[in-house]
Every structure is written in structure tokens, then in C-alpha cells.
Amino acid sequence: MSDAEGDEAGDGGVDVAGDGGVDVASADMGDLFDELQELEALVVTEAAREQVRETMRVAMAASATASPFGRVIRGFDRGDLAEALLGSILFGIPMAVEGGTQEVGTFLAPRPGYLVGTFLFAVGLVVGIIYVADFQDVRVHKPIFGLIPRRLVGVIGVSLLTAALLLTAWGRIDWTEPSLAVANVVVAFVPMSIGAALGDLLPGS
């Protein structure tokens, strides 16, 4: 037997590196999804694209049964919005019932630079949790204006709105003093945005 034949017999005739340079031995569901996205861009007919998208949905469902972490997540629907809402409420109730929120809000209200910085800090945390920390393999799908991820807008929007409604409904803010009210909402928004991001991601949907 020649060396070439021995090599082929040793690996079963399969190129473990793959034509696309993917190491099959260490490939995961994210690599499969990458390959499917490339295939979706290459196919010509709409029927073929729909078949690829259906395969993507099957791959996402399969990843959901494998592990609570590292799942492929694509799109943002009503279920994701409900999960983000629940997470923001769970993290927001302590902020609404304790006086520390008002104390920090009183400090930030006359300092707009600090207030804006606090808001941007919270947004940065959300971006880090969703897209950087790798709790899940989150894919940006149909971004708003081709740039802004729908998941990011949904998580930030639901936590900010929930903070405003919760503090208002429980009488923790008075909108006759709008600057102080906004400051309190931003303070509550920080942990609530974290809760919304985690609530959205951890179920892995």
C-alpha cells in the first residue's frame, strides 16, 4: 500500500479541514450557521434561499437542545421582547422600592454630562452582554436602516420604557420636575437594561 493510500485510509478519505478551511474536528453550530449564511448569499433562486433559511431554523432548533450556552440566536420577535421585559422587571423592582435610586438621581440631575455618561455606560454594558461576552452566538438579522441591530434596540427600548413606567406608577418620580425624573429613570435603567439583556439571552431563543 502506498503512503498516499495509507493516508486516505487513515482518515476515511475525508478532508477534515474542509473546503472552506473549517476544522471539522473543532467545528460547532456557529460554524455551520456561517456556512449556511454563505450558501444563502450564493444561491440564485428564491426557492433555494428559502430552503437554506429553513435549514438555518433547523440548526437553531438543534443548538437549543444541546446546551443553555453557545446557541445560535438570530432575529428578535415577541418572545424575545417578553423575555427582555421580564428580566428588566426582575432587576428593576429593587431599584423602584429603595431610596438609593432617588439619591443618585438627585446627584445626576444637575450634571448632564454625568447623566449622559451613565446612559452610555448602560448601553455599552448591553452591547457587551449581547455581542461580546459570548453567552450565546448572536447574529444580527435585518438591522434597522441596515446598521442598528433590532435586538439592541428592543432590549434598550423595553428596559428604558419599563423603568419610566414602573417609577411613575409607584410614585417614585414626579414629572413636574422633568430633569430629576429623567435622571431617576436613567439610574433605574442601568440594572434594568442588564436584566433585559440577560433575560433575552439566557433562555437561548
PDB file of C-alpha atoms in Angstrom:
ATOM      1  CA  MET A   1       0.000   0.000   0.000  1.00  0.00           C
ATOM      2  CA  SER A   2       1.385   3.433  -0.928  1.00  0.00           C
ATOM      3  CA  ASP A   3       1.790   6.297   1.517  1.00  0.00           C
ATOM      4  CA  ALA A   4      -0.979   8.210  -0.252  1.00  0.00           C
ATOM      5  CA  GLU A   5      -3.336   5.243   0.006  1.00  0.00           C
ATOM      6  CA  GLY A   6      -2.421   4.798   3.667  1.00  0.00           C
ATOM      7  CA  ASP A   7      -3.156   8.421   4.400  1.00  0.00           C
ATOM      8  CA  GLU A   8      -6.507   8.185   2.646  1.00  0.00           C
ATOM      9  CA  ALA A   9      -7.413   5.031   4.520  1.00  0.00           C
ATOM     10  CA  GLY A  10      -6.336   6.572   7.813  1.00  0.00           C
ATOM     11  CA  ASP A  11      -8.762   9.483   7.599  1.00  0.00           C
ATOM     12  CA  GLY A  12     -11.515   7.704   5.732  1.00  0.00           C
ATOM     13  CA  GLY A  13     -10.920   9.785   2.607  1.00  0.00           C
ATOM     14  CA  VAL A  14     -12.385  12.878   4.303  1.00  0.00           C
ATOM     15  CA  ASP A  15     -10.653  16.251   4.304  1.00  0.00           C
ATOM     16  CA  VAL A  16     -11.037  17.254   7.964  1.00  0.00           C
ATOM     17  CA  ALA A  17     -10.066  20.826   7.194  1.00  0.00           C
ATOM     18  CA  GLY A  18     -12.979  21.179   4.769  1.00  0.00           C
ATOM     19  CA  ASP A  19     -13.002  23.102   1.504  1.00  0.00           C
ATOM     20  CA  GLY A  20     -13.790  26.339   3.357  1.00  0.00           C
ATOM     21  CA  GLY A  21     -10.887  25.979   5.747  1.00  0.00           C
ATOM     22  CA  VAL A  22     -13.087  24.945   8.696  1.00  0.00           C
ATOM     23  CA  ASP A  23     -11.540  22.427  11.085  1.00  0.00           C
ATOM     24  CA  VAL A  24     -14.311  19.848  11.221  1.00  0.00           C
ATOM     25  CA  ALA A  25     -12.930  18.313  14.393  1.00  0.00           C
ATOM     26  CA  SER A  26     -13.473  21.562  16.318  1.00  0.00           C
ATOM     27  CA  ALA A  27     -16.465  22.905  14.378  1.00  0.00           C
ATOM     28  CA  ASP A  28     -19.589  23.923  16.278  1.00  0.00           C
ATOM     29  CA  MET A  29     -23.102  25.065  15.446  1.00  0.00           C
ATOM     30  CA  GLY A  30     -21.855  28.602  14.838  1.00  0.00           C
ATOM     31  CA  ASP A  31     -19.528  27.344  12.104  1.00  0.00           C
ATOM     32  CA  LEU A  32     -22.442  25.519  10.495  1.00  0.00           C
ATOM     33  CA  PHE A  33     -24.505  28.702  10.606  1.00  0.00           C
ATOM     34  CA  ASP A  34     -21.636  30.656   8.993  1.00  0.00           C
ATOM     35  CA  GLU A  35     -21.506  28.151   6.152  1.00  0.00           C
ATOM     36  CA  LEU A  36     -25.284  28.337   5.695  1.00  0.00           C
ATOM     37  CA  GLN A  37     -25.192  32.139   5.564  1.00  0.00           C
ATOM     38  CA  GLU A  38     -22.512  31.984   2.877  1.00  0.00           C
ATOM     39  CA  LEU A  39     -24.623  29.479   0.970  1.00  0.00           C
ATOM     40  CA  GLU A  40     -27.682  31.734   1.264  1.00  0.00           C
ATOM     41  CA  ALA A  41     -25.716  34.529  -0.413  1.00  0.00           C
ATOM     42  CA  LEU A  42     -24.576  32.243  -3.232  1.00  0.00           C
ATOM     43  CA  VAL A  43     -27.807  30.528  -4.280  1.00  0.00           C
ATOM     44  CA  VAL A  44     -29.723  32.100  -7.138  1.00  0.00           C
ATOM     45  CA  THR A  45     -33.380  31.101  -6.869  1.00  0.00           C
ATOM     46  CA  GLU A  46     -35.756  32.203  -4.121  1.00  0.00           C
ATOM     47  CA  ALA A  47     -36.827  28.598  -3.555  1.00  0.00           C
ATOM     48  CA  ALA A  48     -33.218  27.631  -2.859  1.00  0.00           C
ATOM     49  CA  ARG A  49     -32.803  30.571  -0.470  1.00  0.00           C
ATOM     50  CA  GLU A  50     -35.926  29.543   1.408  1.00  0.00           C
ATOM     51  CA  GLN A  51     -34.561  26.015   1.700  1.00  0.00           C
ATOM     52  CA  VAL A  52     -31.319  27.384   3.162  1.00  0.00           C
ATOM     53  CA  ARG A  53     -33.277  29.548   5.619  1.00  0.00           C
ATOM     54  CA  GLU A  54     -35.298  26.516   6.686  1.00  0.00           C
ATOM     55  CA  THR A  55     -32.033  24.661   7.289  1.00  0.00           C
ATOM     56  CA  MET A  56     -30.883  27.624   9.418  1.00  0.00           C
ATOM     57  CA  ARG A  57     -34.047  27.353  11.507  1.00  0.00           C
ATOM     58  CA  VAL A  58     -33.446  23.637  11.993  1.00  0.00           C
ATOM     59  CA  ALA A  59     -29.838  24.358  13.005  1.00  0.00           C
ATOM     60  CA  MET A  60     -31.024  26.938  15.554  1.00  0.00           C
ATOM     61  CA  ALA A  61     -33.531  24.460  16.981  1.00  0.00           C
ATOM     62  CA  ALA A  62     -30.833  21.809  17.206  1.00  0.00           C
ATOM     63  CA  SER A  63     -28.468  24.178  19.014  1.00  0.00           C
ATOM     64  CA  ALA A  64     -31.207  24.958  21.544  1.00  0.00           C
ATOM     65  CA  THR A  65     -31.315  21.329  22.666  1.00  0.00           C
ATOM     66  CA  ALA A  66     -27.554  20.946  23.030  1.00  0.00           C
ATOM     67  CA  SER A  67     -26.610  23.448  25.758  1.00  0.00           C
ATOM     68  CA  PRO A  68     -28.020  26.517  27.535  1.00  0.00           C
ATOM     69  CA  PHE A  69     -24.991  28.495  26.307  1.00  0.00           C
ATOM     70  CA  GLY A  70     -23.384  28.941  22.905  1.00  0.00           C
ATOM     71  CA  ARG A  71     -26.651  28.651  20.981  1.00  0.00           C
ATOM     72  CA  VAL A  72     -27.107  30.412  17.657  1.00  0.00           C
ATOM     73  CA  ILE A  73     -29.624  33.267  18.047  1.00  0.00           C
ATOM     74  CA  ARG A  74     -30.989  35.148  15.052  1.00  0.00           C
ATOM     75  CA  GLY A  75     -33.810  37.672  14.852  1.00  0.00           C
ATOM     76  CA  PHE A  76     -35.839  39.371  17.597  1.00  0.00           C
ATOM     77  CA  ASP A  77     -39.530  38.560  17.991  1.00  0.00           C
ATOM     78  CA  ARG A  78     -42.325  38.972  20.552  1.00  0.00           C
ATOM     79  CA  GLY A  79     -40.995  36.094  22.619  1.00  0.00           C
ATOM     80  CA  ASP A  80     -37.613  37.792  22.909  1.00  0.00           C
ATOM     81  CA  LEU A  81     -39.344  41.052  23.823  1.00  0.00           C
ATOM     82  CA  ALA A  82     -41.318  39.320  26.581  1.00  0.00           C
ATOM     83  CA  GLU A  83     -38.136  37.733  27.973  1.00  0.00           C
ATOM     84  CA  ALA A  84     -36.387  41.103  27.973  1.00  0.00           C
ATOM     85  CA  LEU A  85     -39.393  42.680  29.731  1.00  0.00           C
ATOM     86  CA  LEU A  86     -39.379  40.006  32.429  1.00  0.00           C
ATOM     87  CA  GLY A  87     -35.641  40.412  33.004  1.00  0.00           C
ATOM     88  CA  SER A  88     -35.912  44.192  33.268  1.00  0.00           C
ATOM     89  CA  ILE A  89     -38.771  43.953  35.779  1.00  0.00           C
ATOM     90  CA  LEU A  90     -36.899  41.461  37.964  1.00  0.00           C
ATOM     91  CA  PHE A  91     -33.867  43.746  38.099  1.00  0.00           C
ATOM     92  CA  GLY A  92     -35.976  46.909  38.292  1.00  0.00           C
ATOM     93  CA  ILE A  93     -38.229  46.204  41.286  1.00  0.00           C
ATOM     94  CA  PRO A  94     -35.397  46.634  43.836  1.00  0.00           C
ATOM     95  CA  MET A  95     -34.463  49.922  42.157  1.00  0.00           C
ATOM     96  CA  ALA A  96     -38.054  51.156  42.473  1.00  0.00           C
ATOM     97  CA  VAL A  97     -38.541  50.333  46.146  1.00  0.00           C
ATOM     98  CA  GLU A  98     -35.219  51.536  47.554  1.00  0.00           C
ATOM     99  CA  GLY A  99     -34.233  55.146  48.132  1.00  0.00           C
ATOM    100  CA  GLY A 100     -30.776  54.856  46.612  1.00  0.00           C
ATOM    101  CA  THR A 101     -32.181  55.426  43.137  1.00  0.00           C
ATOM    102  CA  GLN A 102     -33.524  58.841  44.127  1.00  0.00           C
ATOM    103  CA  GLU A 103     -30.254  59.793  45.809  1.00  0.00           C
ATOM    104  CA  VAL A 104     -28.195  59.007  42.731  1.00  0.00           C
ATOM    105  CA  GLY A 105     -30.799  60.677  40.503  1.00  0.00           C
ATOM    106  CA  THR A 106     -30.632  63.827  42.614  1.00  0.00           C
ATOM    107  CA  PHE A 107     -26.860  63.841  42.161  1.00  0.00           C
ATOM    108  CA  LEU A 108     -27.020  63.310  38.387  1.00  0.00           C
ATOM    109  CA  ALA A 109     -29.885  65.708  37.571  1.00  0.00           C
ATOM    110  CA  PRO A 110     -27.802  68.924  37.688  1.00  0.00           C
ATOM    111  CA  ARG A 111     -24.858  67.196  35.959  1.00  0.00           C
ATOM    112  CA  PRO A 112     -25.957  66.384  32.386  1.00  0.00           C
ATOM    113  CA  GLY A 113     -22.502  65.129  31.416  1.00  0.00           C
ATOM    114  CA  TYR A 114     -22.571  62.514  34.159  1.00  0.00           C
ATOM    115  CA  LEU A 115     -26.164  61.654  33.242  1.00  0.00           C
ATOM    116  CA  VAL A 116     -25.351  61.064  29.573  1.00  0.00           C
ATOM    117  CA  GLY A 117     -22.244  59.127  30.570  1.00  0.00           C
ATOM    118  CA  THR A 118     -24.340  56.876  32.824  1.00  0.00           C
ATOM    119  CA  PHE A 119     -26.766  56.177  29.999  1.00  0.00           C
ATOM    120  CA  LEU A 120     -23.973  55.394  27.531  1.00  0.00           C
ATOM    121  CA  PHE A 121     -22.318  53.170  30.121  1.00  0.00           C
ATOM    122  CA  ALA A 122     -25.517  51.130  30.384  1.00  0.00           C
ATOM    123  CA  VAL A 123     -25.788  50.874  26.606  1.00  0.00           C
ATOM    124  CA  GLY A 124     -22.180  49.705  26.477  1.00  0.00           C
ATOM    125  CA  LEU A 125     -22.936  47.023  29.054  1.00  0.00           C
ATOM    126  CA  VAL A 126     -25.859  45.783  26.974  1.00  0.00           C
ATOM    127  CA  VAL A 127     -23.699  45.636  23.843  1.00  0.00           C
ATOM    128  CA  GLY A 128     -21.051  43.741  25.787  1.00  0.00           C
ATOM    129  CA  ILE A 129     -23.524  41.218  27.191  1.00  0.00           C
ATOM    130  CA  ILE A 130     -25.257  40.558  23.885  1.00  0.00           C
ATOM    131  CA  TYR A 131     -22.455  40.729  21.343  1.00  0.00           C
ATOM    132  CA  VAL A 132     -19.120  40.445  23.168  1.00  0.00           C
ATOM    133  CA  ALA A 133     -19.469  38.159  26.201  1.00  0.00           C
ATOM    134  CA  ASP A 134     -20.408  35.140  24.020  1.00  0.00           C
ATOM    135  CA  PHE A 135     -23.160  33.817  26.299  1.00  0.00           C
ATOM    136  CA  GLN A 136     -24.836  32.940  23.008  1.00  0.00           C
ATOM    137  CA  ASP A 137     -23.835  33.149  19.345  1.00  0.00           C
ATOM    138  CA  VAL A 138     -25.970  36.195  18.487  1.00  0.00           C
ATOM    139  CA  ARG A 139     -26.380  37.047  14.793  1.00  0.00           C
ATOM    140  CA  VAL A 140     -27.559  40.446  13.537  1.00  0.00           C
ATOM    141  CA  HIS A 141     -30.600  39.881  11.325  1.00  0.00           C
ATOM    142  CA  LYS A 142     -32.259  42.620   9.239  1.00  0.00           C
ATOM    143  CA  PRO A 143     -30.783  45.605  11.146  1.00  0.00           C
ATOM    144  CA  ILE A 144     -32.731  48.862  11.217  1.00  0.00           C
ATOM    145  CA  PHE A 145     -31.513  51.165   8.415  1.00  0.00           C
ATOM    146  CA  GLY A 146     -29.031  48.405   7.639  1.00  0.00           C
ATOM    147  CA  LEU A 147     -26.958  49.384  10.663  1.00  0.00           C
ATOM    148  CA  ILE A 148     -28.717  49.213  14.053  1.00  0.00           C
ATOM    149  CA  PRO A 149     -29.374  45.704  15.443  1.00  0.00           C
ATOM    150  CA  ARG A 150     -33.033  45.103  16.241  1.00  0.00           C
ATOM    151  CA  ARG A 151     -32.137  43.109  19.366  1.00  0.00           C
ATOM    152  CA  LEU A 152     -30.129  46.020  20.782  1.00  0.00           C
ATOM    153  CA  VAL A 153     -32.954  48.486  20.120  1.00  0.00           C
ATOM    154  CA  GLY A 154     -35.517  46.105  21.604  1.00  0.00           C
ATOM    155  CA  VAL A 155     -33.569  45.418  24.796  1.00  0.00           C
ATOM    156  CA  ILE A 156     -32.705  49.077  25.409  1.00  0.00           C
ATOM    157  CA  GLY A 157     -36.187  50.286  24.481  1.00  0.00           C
ATOM    158  CA  VAL A 158     -38.090  47.852  26.679  1.00  0.00           C
ATOM    159  CA  SER A 159     -35.849  48.438  29.711  1.00  0.00           C
ATOM    160  CA  LEU A 160     -35.959  52.230  29.368  1.00  0.00           C
ATOM    161  CA  LEU A 161     -39.734  52.304  28.912  1.00  0.00           C
ATOM    162  CA  THR A 162     -40.269  49.832  31.759  1.00  0.00           C
ATOM    163  CA  ALA A 163     -38.086  51.952  34.063  1.00  0.00           C
ATOM    164  CA  ALA A 164     -40.126  55.067  33.288  1.00  0.00           C
ATOM    165  CA  LEU A 165     -43.494  53.327  33.711  1.00  0.00           C
ATOM    166  CA  LEU A 166     -42.527  51.465  36.878  1.00  0.00           C
ATOM    167  CA  LEU A 167     -41.139  54.513  38.668  1.00  0.00           C
ATOM    168  CA  THR A 168     -44.098  56.626  37.575  1.00  0.00           C
ATOM    169  CA  ALA A 169     -46.730  54.044  38.538  1.00  0.00           C
ATOM    170  CA  TRP A 170     -45.232  53.585  42.005  1.00  0.00           C
ATOM    171  CA  GLY A 171     -44.930  57.310  42.625  1.00  0.00           C
ATOM    172  CA  ARG A 172     -41.135  57.329  42.770  1.00  0.00           C
ATOM    173  CA  ILE A 173     -40.791  60.201  40.282  1.00  0.00           C
ATOM    174  CA  ASP A 174     -42.716  63.422  39.651  1.00  0.00           C
ATOM    175  CA  TRP A 175     -42.773  64.627  36.040  1.00  0.00           C
ATOM    176  CA  THR A 176     -43.355  68.216  37.183  1.00  0.00           C
ATOM    177  CA  GLU A 177     -39.577  68.096  37.709  1.00  0.00           C
ATOM    178  CA  PRO A 178     -38.602  66.517  34.377  1.00  0.00           C
ATOM    179  CA  SER A 179     -34.825  66.715  34.800  1.00  0.00           C
ATOM    180  CA  LEU A 180     -34.958  64.870  38.122  1.00  0.00           C
ATOM    181  CA  ALA A 181     -37.467  62.359  36.747  1.00  0.00           C
ATOM    182  CA  VAL A 182     -35.264  61.599  33.729  1.00  0.00           C
ATOM    183  CA  ALA A 183     -32.238  61.224  35.988  1.00  0.00           C
ATOM    184  CA  ASN A 184     -34.063  58.692  38.154  1.00  0.00           C
ATOM    185  CA  VAL A 185     -35.193  56.764  35.089  1.00  0.00           C
ATOM    186  CA  VAL A 186     -31.625  56.587  33.795  1.00  0.00           C
ATOM    187  CA  VAL A 187     -30.374  55.317  37.167  1.00  0.00           C
ATOM    188  CA  ALA A 188     -33.012  52.573  37.206  1.00  0.00           C
ATOM    189  CA  PHE A 189     -32.309  51.855  33.546  1.00  0.00           C
ATOM    190  CA  VAL A 190     -28.735  50.714  34.258  1.00  0.00           C
ATOM    191  CA  PRO A 191     -29.567  47.467  36.113  1.00  0.00           C
ATOM    192  CA  MET A 192     -32.825  47.003  34.224  1.00  0.00           C
ATOM    193  CA  SER A 193     -31.005  47.009  30.883  1.00  0.00           C
ATOM    194  CA  ILE A 194     -28.652  44.336  32.220  1.00  0.00           C
ATOM    195  CA  GLY A 195     -31.650  42.285  33.353  1.00  0.00           C
ATOM    196  CA  ALA A 196     -33.325  42.727  29.969  1.00  0.00           C
ATOM    197  CA  ALA A 197     -30.214  41.579  28.096  1.00  0.00           C
ATOM    198  CA  LEU A 198     -29.745  38.534  30.304  1.00  0.00           C
ATOM    199  CA  GLY A 199     -33.461  37.720  30.266  1.00  0.00           C
ATOM    200  CA  ASP A 200     -33.410  37.794  26.480  1.00  0.00           C
ATOM    201  CA  LEU A 201     -30.243  35.719  26.020  1.00  0.00           C
ATOM    202  CA  LEU A 202     -30.230  33.092  28.735  1.00  0.00           C
ATOM    203  CA  PRO A 203     -33.316  31.209  27.512  1.00  0.00           C
ATOM    204  CA  GLY A 204     -31.374  30.929  24.246  1.00  0.00           C
ATOM    205  CA  SER A 205     -34.248  31.797  21.921  1.00  0.00           C
TER     206      SER A 205
END
